[in-house]
Each structure stands twice: as structure tokens, then as C-alpha cells.
mmCIF file of C-alpha atoms in Angstrom:
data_model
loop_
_atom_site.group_PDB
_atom_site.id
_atom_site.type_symbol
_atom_site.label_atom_id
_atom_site.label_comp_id
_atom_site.label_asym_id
_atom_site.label_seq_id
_atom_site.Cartn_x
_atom_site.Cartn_y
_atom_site.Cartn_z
ATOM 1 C CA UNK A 6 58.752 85.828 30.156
ATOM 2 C CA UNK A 7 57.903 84.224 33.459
ATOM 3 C CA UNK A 8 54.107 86.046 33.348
ATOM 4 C CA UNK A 9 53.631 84.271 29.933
ATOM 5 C CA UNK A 10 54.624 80.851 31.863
ATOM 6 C CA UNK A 11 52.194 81.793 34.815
ATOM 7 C CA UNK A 12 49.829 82.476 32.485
ATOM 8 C CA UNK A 13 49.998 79.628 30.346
ATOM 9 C CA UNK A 14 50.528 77.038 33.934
ATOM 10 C CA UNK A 15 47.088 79.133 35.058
ATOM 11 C CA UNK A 16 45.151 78.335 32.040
ATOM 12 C CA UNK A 17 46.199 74.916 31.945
ATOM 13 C CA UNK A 18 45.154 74.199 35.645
ATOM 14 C CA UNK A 19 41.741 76.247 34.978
ATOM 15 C CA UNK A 20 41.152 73.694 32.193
ATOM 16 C CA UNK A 21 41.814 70.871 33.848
ATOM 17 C CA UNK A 22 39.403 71.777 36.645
ATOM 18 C CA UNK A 23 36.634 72.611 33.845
ATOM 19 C CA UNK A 24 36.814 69.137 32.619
ATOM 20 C CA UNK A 25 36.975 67.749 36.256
ATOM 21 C CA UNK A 26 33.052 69.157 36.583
ATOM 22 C CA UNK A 27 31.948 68.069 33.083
ATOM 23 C CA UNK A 28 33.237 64.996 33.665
ATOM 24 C CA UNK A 29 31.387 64.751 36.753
ATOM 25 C CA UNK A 30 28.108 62.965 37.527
ATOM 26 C CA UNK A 31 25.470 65.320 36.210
ATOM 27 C CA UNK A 32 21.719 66.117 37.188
ATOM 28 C CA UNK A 33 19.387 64.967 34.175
ATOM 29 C CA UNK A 34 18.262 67.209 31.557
ATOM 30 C CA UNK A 35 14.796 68.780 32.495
ATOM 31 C CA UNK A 36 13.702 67.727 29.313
ATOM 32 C CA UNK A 37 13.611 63.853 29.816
ATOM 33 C CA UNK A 38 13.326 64.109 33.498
ATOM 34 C CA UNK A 39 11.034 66.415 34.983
ATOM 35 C CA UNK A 40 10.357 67.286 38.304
ATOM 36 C CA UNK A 41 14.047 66.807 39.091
ATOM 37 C CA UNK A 42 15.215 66.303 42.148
ATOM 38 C CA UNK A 43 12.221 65.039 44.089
ATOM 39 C CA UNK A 44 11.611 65.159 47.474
ATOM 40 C CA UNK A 45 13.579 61.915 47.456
ATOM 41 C CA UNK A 46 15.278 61.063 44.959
ATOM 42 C CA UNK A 47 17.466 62.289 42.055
ATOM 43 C CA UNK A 48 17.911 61.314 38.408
ATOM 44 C CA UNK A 49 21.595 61.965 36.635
ATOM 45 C CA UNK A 50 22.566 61.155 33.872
ATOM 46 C CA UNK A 51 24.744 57.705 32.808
ATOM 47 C CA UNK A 52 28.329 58.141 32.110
ATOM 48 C CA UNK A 53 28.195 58.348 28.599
ATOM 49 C CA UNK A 54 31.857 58.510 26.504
ATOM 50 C CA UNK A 55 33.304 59.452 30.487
ATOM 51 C CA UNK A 56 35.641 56.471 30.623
ATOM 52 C CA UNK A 57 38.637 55.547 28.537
ATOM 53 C CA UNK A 58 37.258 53.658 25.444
ATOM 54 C CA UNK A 59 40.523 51.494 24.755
ATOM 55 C CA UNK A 60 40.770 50.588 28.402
ATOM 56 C CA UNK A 61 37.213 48.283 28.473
ATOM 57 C CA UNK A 62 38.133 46.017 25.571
ATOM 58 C CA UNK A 63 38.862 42.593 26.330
ATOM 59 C CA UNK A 64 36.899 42.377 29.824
ATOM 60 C CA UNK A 65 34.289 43.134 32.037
ATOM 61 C CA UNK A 66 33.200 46.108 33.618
ATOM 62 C CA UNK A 67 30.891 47.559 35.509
ATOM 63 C CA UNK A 68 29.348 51.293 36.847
ATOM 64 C CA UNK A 69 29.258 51.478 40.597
ATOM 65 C CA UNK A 70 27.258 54.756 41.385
ATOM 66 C CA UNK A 71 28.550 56.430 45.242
ATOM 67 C CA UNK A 72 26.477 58.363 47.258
ATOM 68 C CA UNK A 73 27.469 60.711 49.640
ATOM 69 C CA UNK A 74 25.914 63.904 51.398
ATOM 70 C CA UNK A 75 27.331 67.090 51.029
ATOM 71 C CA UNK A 76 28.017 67.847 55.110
ATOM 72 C CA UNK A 77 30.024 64.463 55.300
ATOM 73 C CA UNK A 78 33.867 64.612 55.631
ATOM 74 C CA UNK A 79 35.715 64.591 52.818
ATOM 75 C CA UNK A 80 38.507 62.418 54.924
ATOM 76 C CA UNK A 81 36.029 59.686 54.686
ATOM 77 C CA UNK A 82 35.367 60.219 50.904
ATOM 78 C CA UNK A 83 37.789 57.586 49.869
ATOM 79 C CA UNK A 84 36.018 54.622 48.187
ATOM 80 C CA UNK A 85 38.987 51.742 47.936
ATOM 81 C CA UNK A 86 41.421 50.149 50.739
ATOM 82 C CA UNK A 87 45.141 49.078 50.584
ATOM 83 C CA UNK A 88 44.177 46.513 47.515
ATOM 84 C CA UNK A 89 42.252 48.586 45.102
ATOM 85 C CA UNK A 90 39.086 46.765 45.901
ATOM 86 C CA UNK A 91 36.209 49.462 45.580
ATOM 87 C CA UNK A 92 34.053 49.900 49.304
ATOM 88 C CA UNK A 93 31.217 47.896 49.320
ATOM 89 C CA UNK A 94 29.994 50.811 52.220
ATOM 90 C CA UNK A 95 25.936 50.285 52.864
ATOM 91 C CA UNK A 96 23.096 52.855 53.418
ATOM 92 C CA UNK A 97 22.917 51.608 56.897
ATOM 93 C CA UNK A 98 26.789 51.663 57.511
ATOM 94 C CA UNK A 99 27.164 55.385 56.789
ATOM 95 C CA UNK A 100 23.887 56.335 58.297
ATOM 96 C CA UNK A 101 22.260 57.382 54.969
ATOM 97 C CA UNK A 102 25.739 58.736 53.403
ATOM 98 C CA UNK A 103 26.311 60.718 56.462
ATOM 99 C CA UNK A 104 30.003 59.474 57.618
ATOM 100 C CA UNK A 105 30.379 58.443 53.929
ATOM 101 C CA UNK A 106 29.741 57.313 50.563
ATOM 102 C CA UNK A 107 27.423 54.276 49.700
ATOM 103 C CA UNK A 108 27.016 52.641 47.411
ATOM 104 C CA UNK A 109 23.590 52.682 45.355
ATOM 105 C CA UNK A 110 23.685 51.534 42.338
ATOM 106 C CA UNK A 111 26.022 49.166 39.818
ATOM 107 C CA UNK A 112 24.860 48.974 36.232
ATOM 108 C CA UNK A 113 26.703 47.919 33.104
ATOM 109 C CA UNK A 114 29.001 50.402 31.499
ATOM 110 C CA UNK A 115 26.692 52.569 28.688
ATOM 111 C CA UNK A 116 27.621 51.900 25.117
ATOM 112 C CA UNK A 117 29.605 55.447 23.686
ATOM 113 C CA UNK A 118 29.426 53.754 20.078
ATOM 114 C CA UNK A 119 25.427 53.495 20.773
ATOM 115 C CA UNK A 120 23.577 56.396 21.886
ATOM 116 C CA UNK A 121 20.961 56.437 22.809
ATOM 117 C CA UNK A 122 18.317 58.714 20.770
ATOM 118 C CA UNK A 123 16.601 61.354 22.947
ATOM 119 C CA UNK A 124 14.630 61.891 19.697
ATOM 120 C CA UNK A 125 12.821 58.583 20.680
ATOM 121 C CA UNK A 126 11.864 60.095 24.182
ATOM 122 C CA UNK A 127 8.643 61.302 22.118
ATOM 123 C CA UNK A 128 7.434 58.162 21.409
ATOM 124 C CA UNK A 129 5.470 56.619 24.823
ATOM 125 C CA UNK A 130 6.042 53.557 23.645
ATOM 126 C CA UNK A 131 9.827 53.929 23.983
ATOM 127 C CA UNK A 132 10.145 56.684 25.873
ATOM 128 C CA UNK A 133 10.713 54.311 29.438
ATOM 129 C CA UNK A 134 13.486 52.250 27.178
ATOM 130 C CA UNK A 135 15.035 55.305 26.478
ATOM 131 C CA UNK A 136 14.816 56.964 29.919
ATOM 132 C CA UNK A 137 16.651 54.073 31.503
ATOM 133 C CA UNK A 138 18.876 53.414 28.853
ATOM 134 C CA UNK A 139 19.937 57.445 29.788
ATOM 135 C CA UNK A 140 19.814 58.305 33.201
ATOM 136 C CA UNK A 141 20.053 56.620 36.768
ATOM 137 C CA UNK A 142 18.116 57.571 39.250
ATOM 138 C CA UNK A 143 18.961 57.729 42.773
ATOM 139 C CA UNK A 144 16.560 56.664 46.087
ATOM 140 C CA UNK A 145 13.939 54.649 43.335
ATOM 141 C CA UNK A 146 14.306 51.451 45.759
ATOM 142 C CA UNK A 147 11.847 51.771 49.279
ATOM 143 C CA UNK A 148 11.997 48.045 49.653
ATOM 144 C CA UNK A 149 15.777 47.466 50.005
ATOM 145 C CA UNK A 150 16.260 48.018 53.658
ATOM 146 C CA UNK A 151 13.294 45.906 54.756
ATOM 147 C CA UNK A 152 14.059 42.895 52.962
ATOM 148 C CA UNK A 153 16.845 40.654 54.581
ATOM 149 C CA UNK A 154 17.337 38.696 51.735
ATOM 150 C CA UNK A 155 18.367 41.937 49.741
ATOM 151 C CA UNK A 156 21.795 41.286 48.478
ATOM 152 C CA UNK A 157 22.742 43.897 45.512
ATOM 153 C CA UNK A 158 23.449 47.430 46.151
ATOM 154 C CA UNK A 159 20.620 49.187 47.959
ATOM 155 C CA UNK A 160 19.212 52.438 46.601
ATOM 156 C CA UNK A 161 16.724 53.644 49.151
ATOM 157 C CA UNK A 162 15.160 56.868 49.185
ATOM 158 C CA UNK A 163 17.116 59.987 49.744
ATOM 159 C CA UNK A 164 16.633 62.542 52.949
ATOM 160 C CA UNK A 165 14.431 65.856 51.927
ATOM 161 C CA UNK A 166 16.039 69.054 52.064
ATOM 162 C CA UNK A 167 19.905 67.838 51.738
ATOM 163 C CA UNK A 168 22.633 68.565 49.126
ATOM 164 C CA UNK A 169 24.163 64.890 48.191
ATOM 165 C CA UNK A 170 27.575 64.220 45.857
ATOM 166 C CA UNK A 171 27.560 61.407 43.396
ATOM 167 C CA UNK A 172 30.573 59.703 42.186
ATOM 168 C CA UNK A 173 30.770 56.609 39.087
ATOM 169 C CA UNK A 174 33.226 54.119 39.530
ATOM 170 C CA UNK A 175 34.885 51.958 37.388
ATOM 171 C CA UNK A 176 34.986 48.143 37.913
ATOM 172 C CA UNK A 177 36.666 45.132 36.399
ATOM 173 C CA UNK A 178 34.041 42.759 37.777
ATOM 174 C CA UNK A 179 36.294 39.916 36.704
ATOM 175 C CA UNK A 180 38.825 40.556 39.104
ATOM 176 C CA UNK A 181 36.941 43.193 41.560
ATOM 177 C CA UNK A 182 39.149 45.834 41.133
ATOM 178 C CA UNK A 183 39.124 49.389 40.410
ATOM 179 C CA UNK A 184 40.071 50.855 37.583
ATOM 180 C CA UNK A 185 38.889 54.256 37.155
ATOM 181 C CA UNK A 186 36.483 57.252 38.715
ATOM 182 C CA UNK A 187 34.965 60.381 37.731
ATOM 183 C CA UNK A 188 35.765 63.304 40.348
ATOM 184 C CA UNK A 189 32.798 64.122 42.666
ATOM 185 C CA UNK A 190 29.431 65.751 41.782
ATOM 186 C CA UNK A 191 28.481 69.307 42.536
ATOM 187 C CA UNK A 192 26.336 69.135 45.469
ATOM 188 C CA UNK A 193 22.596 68.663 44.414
ATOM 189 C CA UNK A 194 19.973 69.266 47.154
ATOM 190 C CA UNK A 195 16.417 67.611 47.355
ATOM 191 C CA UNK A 196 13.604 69.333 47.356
ATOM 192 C CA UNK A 197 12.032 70.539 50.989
ATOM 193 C CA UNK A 198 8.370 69.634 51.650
ATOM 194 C CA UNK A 199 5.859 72.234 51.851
ATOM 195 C CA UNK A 200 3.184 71.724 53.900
ATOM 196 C CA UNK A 201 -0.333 72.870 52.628
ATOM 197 C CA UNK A 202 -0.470 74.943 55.398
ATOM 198 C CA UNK A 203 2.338 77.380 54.448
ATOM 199 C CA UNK A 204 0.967 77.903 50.568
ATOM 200 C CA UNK A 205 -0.254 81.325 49.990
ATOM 201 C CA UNK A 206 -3.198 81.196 48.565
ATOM 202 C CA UNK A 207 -4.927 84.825 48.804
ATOM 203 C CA UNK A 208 -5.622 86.478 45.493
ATOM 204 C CA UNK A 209 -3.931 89.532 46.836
ATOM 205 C CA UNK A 210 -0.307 88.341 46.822
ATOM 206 C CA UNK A 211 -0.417 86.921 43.647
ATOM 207 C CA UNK A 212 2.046 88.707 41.084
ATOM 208 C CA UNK A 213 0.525 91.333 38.810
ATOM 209 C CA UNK A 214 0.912 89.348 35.555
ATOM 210 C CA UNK A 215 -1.389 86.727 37.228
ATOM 211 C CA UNK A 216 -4.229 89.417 37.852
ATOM 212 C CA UNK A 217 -3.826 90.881 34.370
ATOM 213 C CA UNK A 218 -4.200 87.624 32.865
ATOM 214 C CA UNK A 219 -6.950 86.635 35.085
ATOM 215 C CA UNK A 220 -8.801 89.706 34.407
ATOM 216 C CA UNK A 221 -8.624 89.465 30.914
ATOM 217 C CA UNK A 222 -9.701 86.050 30.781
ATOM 218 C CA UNK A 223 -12.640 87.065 32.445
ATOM 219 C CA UNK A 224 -13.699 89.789 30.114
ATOM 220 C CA UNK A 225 -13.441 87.269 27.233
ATOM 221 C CA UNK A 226 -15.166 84.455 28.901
ATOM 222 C CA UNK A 227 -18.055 87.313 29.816
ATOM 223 C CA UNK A 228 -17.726 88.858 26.305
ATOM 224 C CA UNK A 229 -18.151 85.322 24.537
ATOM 225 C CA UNK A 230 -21.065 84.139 27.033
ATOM 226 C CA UNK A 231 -23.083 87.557 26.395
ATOM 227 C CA UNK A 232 -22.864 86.980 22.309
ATOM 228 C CA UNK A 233 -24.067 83.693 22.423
ATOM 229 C CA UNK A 234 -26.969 84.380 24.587
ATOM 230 C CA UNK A 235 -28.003 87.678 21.716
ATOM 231 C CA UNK A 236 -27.823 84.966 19.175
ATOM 232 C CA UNK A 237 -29.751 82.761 20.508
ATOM 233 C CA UNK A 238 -32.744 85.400 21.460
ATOM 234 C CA UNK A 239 -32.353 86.786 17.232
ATOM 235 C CA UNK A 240 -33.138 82.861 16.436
ATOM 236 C CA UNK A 241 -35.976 82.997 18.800
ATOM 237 C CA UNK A 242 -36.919 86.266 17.230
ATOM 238 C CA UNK A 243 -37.005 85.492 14.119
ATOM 239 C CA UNK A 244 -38.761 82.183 14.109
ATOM 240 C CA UNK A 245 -41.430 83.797 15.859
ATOM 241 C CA UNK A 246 -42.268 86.650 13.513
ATOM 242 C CA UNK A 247 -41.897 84.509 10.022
ATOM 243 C CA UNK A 248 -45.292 82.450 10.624
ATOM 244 C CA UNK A 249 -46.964 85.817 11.434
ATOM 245 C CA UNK A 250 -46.153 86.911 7.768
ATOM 246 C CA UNK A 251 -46.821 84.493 6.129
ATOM 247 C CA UNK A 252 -50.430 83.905 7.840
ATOM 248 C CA UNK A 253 -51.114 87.925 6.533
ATOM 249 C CA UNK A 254 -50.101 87.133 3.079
ATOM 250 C CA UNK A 255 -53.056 83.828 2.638
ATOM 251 C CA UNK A 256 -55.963 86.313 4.537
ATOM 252 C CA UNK A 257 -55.256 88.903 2.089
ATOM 253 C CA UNK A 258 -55.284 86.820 -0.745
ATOM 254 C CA UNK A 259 -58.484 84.786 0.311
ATOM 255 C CA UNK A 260 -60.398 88.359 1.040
ATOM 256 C CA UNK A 261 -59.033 90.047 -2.825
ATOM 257 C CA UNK A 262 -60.720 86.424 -4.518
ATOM 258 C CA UNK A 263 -64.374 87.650 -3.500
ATOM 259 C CA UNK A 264 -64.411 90.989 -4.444
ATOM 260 C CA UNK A 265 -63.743 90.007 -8.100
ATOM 261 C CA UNK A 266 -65.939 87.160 -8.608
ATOM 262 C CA UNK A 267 -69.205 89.515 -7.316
ATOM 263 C CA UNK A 268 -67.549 92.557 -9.338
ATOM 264 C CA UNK A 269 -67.690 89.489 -12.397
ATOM 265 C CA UNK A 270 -71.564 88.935 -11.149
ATOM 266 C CA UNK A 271 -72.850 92.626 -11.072
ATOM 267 C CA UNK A 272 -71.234 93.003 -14.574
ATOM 268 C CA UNK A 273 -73.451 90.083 -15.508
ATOM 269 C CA UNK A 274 -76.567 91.464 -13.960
ATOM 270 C CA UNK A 275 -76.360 94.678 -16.059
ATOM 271 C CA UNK A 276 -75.858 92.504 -18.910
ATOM 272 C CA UNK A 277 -78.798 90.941 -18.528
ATOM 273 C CA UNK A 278 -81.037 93.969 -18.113
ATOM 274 C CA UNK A 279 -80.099 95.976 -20.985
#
């Protein structure tokens, strides 16, 4: 009896930490966002259906988007004081989310009734609409920290090489309070710069599919190159030798005319003398 309780308790609490990560701030499909994460900055996607439906009728709200790197402490990870006012933390306060979160972005809460259709993301002429519409994307903004006059949340670019957590927030703009959160992201690292220097670039250490393909490539290029050139020598050939031909068939035909008018002659002649 008490295994099937642990059992049951175990699966409960496994579920409940499944949803936790869905429900988490996720990295952008590949497929509408690729190259993803950059050396500085990464796109994820908006918090679609995430928040309580009933709870956002009747007032205002709004998406506040937390950054945070990975190494920070999670002591500090706390994003509301004594009041339930959300942190209004700033790149430069935490050092780049390195004692902290920031935050980076505050948009208006997506629409679950309206999706937005991916299908569209084929189209160039809406494919932008549509990629903003869908995903956020984090460190787009190189001018915020060198403009005083700056006064929304800053979203400058991220640091290469480090694993970040994200974090949406829900706000009631109205009265500045918080009224929900997703749990933290994963950690998602930036990409690391390679310098030119370090790319290998001799034939020899490239993978054996590479040199198979190459090679063959070659023989068909060679192959295609060495049929073109044989038919355009037969053209050559041939329009050469057809005036020949047809120069023997008028000399043989002018040369058979004489011989049977002075046959027609000599036949006359013997005419004549009998």
C-alpha cells in the first residue's frame, strides 16, 4: 500500500517538474530562427498560452523578459521586494546579469486566441511580421547603454561564450504589480568566437565523406568537360568533309556531259559518210 502512495506522490512531483521546463522560456525553433544563439544574442520564443487566460481579462498587462547568467547566485535570483513590485534591476546594475537578473525586454502579452501562423514565415513579405510577432530576441539593442536619454528596458548585447537563464514575468501595468512568472530557463550558452586562425583548413583532416564527394564531383565535372569538347571536334568534322562531297559530285557530272555529246557527234560523222 504505502509503495503505491510513493509511487503515485513520485509521479506526481516528476510531472510537475516536466511542466516547470515546458513552461519555461524556450530557445526558438531552428526553423524560423537560424543561426541561434549568436555570438551575442539569443532568440526564444514568446510566451504563448503560458499564462492563466481568465486572469488577464479586465486589465492591463504586460511581459517583462529577465536576464540572468548561469554562474550568478541563485540567492540573488529573486525579481520582486516586500510590495510585489517586479525589480526594475539594469544591465549596468548587475554587471551584465552577473550578481543578477535584468531586465531586457517588456512587450505586450501574445494573443493565445491568435496565433500566429508559422505557415506565413514562407512568405518574405511577412515573414519579419511573423518573426516578431513569435519570438523575442535577446542582446538586439547596441545603442541602449550609450544613450543617456534611454529610458525603457535596455537589451544590449549578450557576453560570448556564457550560459544565460531567462525568466517572463507577469505585469499588471495598471497598478505595477506582479502577478505571475514562468520558472527559470535552462541555461543557454552563446556561441564562442573562432578566430580564423584556429580553422583547419588542410584537405587532409577533412572527414572521408567530404573526399568521396569531392572526388566524385571531380570525375563528373572531368567526364562532362571531356564530352563536350568530342562534340564539338564531330561538328567541326563534319562540316568540313560535307563541302568536299559535294564539290566531287558537280566535277563528275560536268566531265560525264562531254563524253556523250562527242559520242552524239562521231555517230553523226559516220552518218554522214555512208
Amino acid at each position: 500500500m504505502w509503495a503505491f502512495w510513493l509511487q503515485l506522490i513520485f509521479c506526481c512531483l516528476w510531472q510537475l517538474c516536466i511542466e516547470g521546463q515546458t513552461l519555461g522560456p524556450q530557445i526558438a525553433n531552428p526553423k524560423f530562427a537560424t543561426n541561434n544563439p549568436t555570438l551575442t544574442t539569443v532568440a526564444l520564443e514568446k510566451p504563448f498560452c503560458v499564462f492563466d487566460g481568465s486572469m488577464l481579462k479586465g486589465a492591463a498587462y504586460e511581459v517583462y523578459l529577465y536576464v540572468m547568467m548561469d554562474s550568478a547566485s541563485t540567492s540573488g535570483s529573486f525579481l520582486m521586494d516586500n510590495s510585489s513590485k517586479p525589480l526594475d534591476a539594469t544591465f549596468q546594475q548587475t554587471s551584465g546579469g552577473q550578481s543578477g537578473p535584468y531586465k531586457a525586454v517588456v512587450f505586450n502579452v501574445p494573443n493565445c486566441a491568435s496565433l500566429p501562423k508559422l505557415s506565413d514565415a514562407a512568405d518574405a513579405t511577412k515573414a519579419p511580421a511573423i518573426l516578431s510577432q513569435y519570438l523575442v530576441r535577446v542582446g538586439d539593442d547596441a545603442t541602449c547603454l550609450y544613450d543617456p536619454n534611454f529610458l525603457d528596458a535596455c537589451n544590449p548585447p549578450l557576453s560570448q561564450d556564457t550560459a544565460y537563464r531567462f525568466k517572463y514575468v507577469l505585469v499588471d501595468s495598471t497598478a505595477g504589480v506582479m502577478k505571475d512568472q514562468t520558472p527559470w530557463s535552462q541555461p543557454i550558452r552563446t556561441r564562442k568566437l573562432k578566430w580564423s586562425s584556429t580553422i583547419d583548413t588542410w584537405p587532409g583532416r577533412r572527414s572521408g565523406g567530404m573526399i568521396v564527394i569531392t572526388s566524385i564531383l571531380s570525375v563528373l565535372m572531368f567526364t562532362l568537360v571531356a564530352g563536350f569538347l568530342a562534340a564539338t571536334l564531330l561538328t567541326v568534322t563534319t562540316s568540313e568533309e560535307t563541302p568536299t562531297e559535294m564539290r566531287y559530285e558537280s566535277q563528275t557530272t560536268q566531265q560525264t556531259s562531254p563524253r556523250v555529246l562527242e559520242t552524239s557527234e562521231s555517230e553523226l560523222e559516220v552518218s554522214s559518210a555512208h
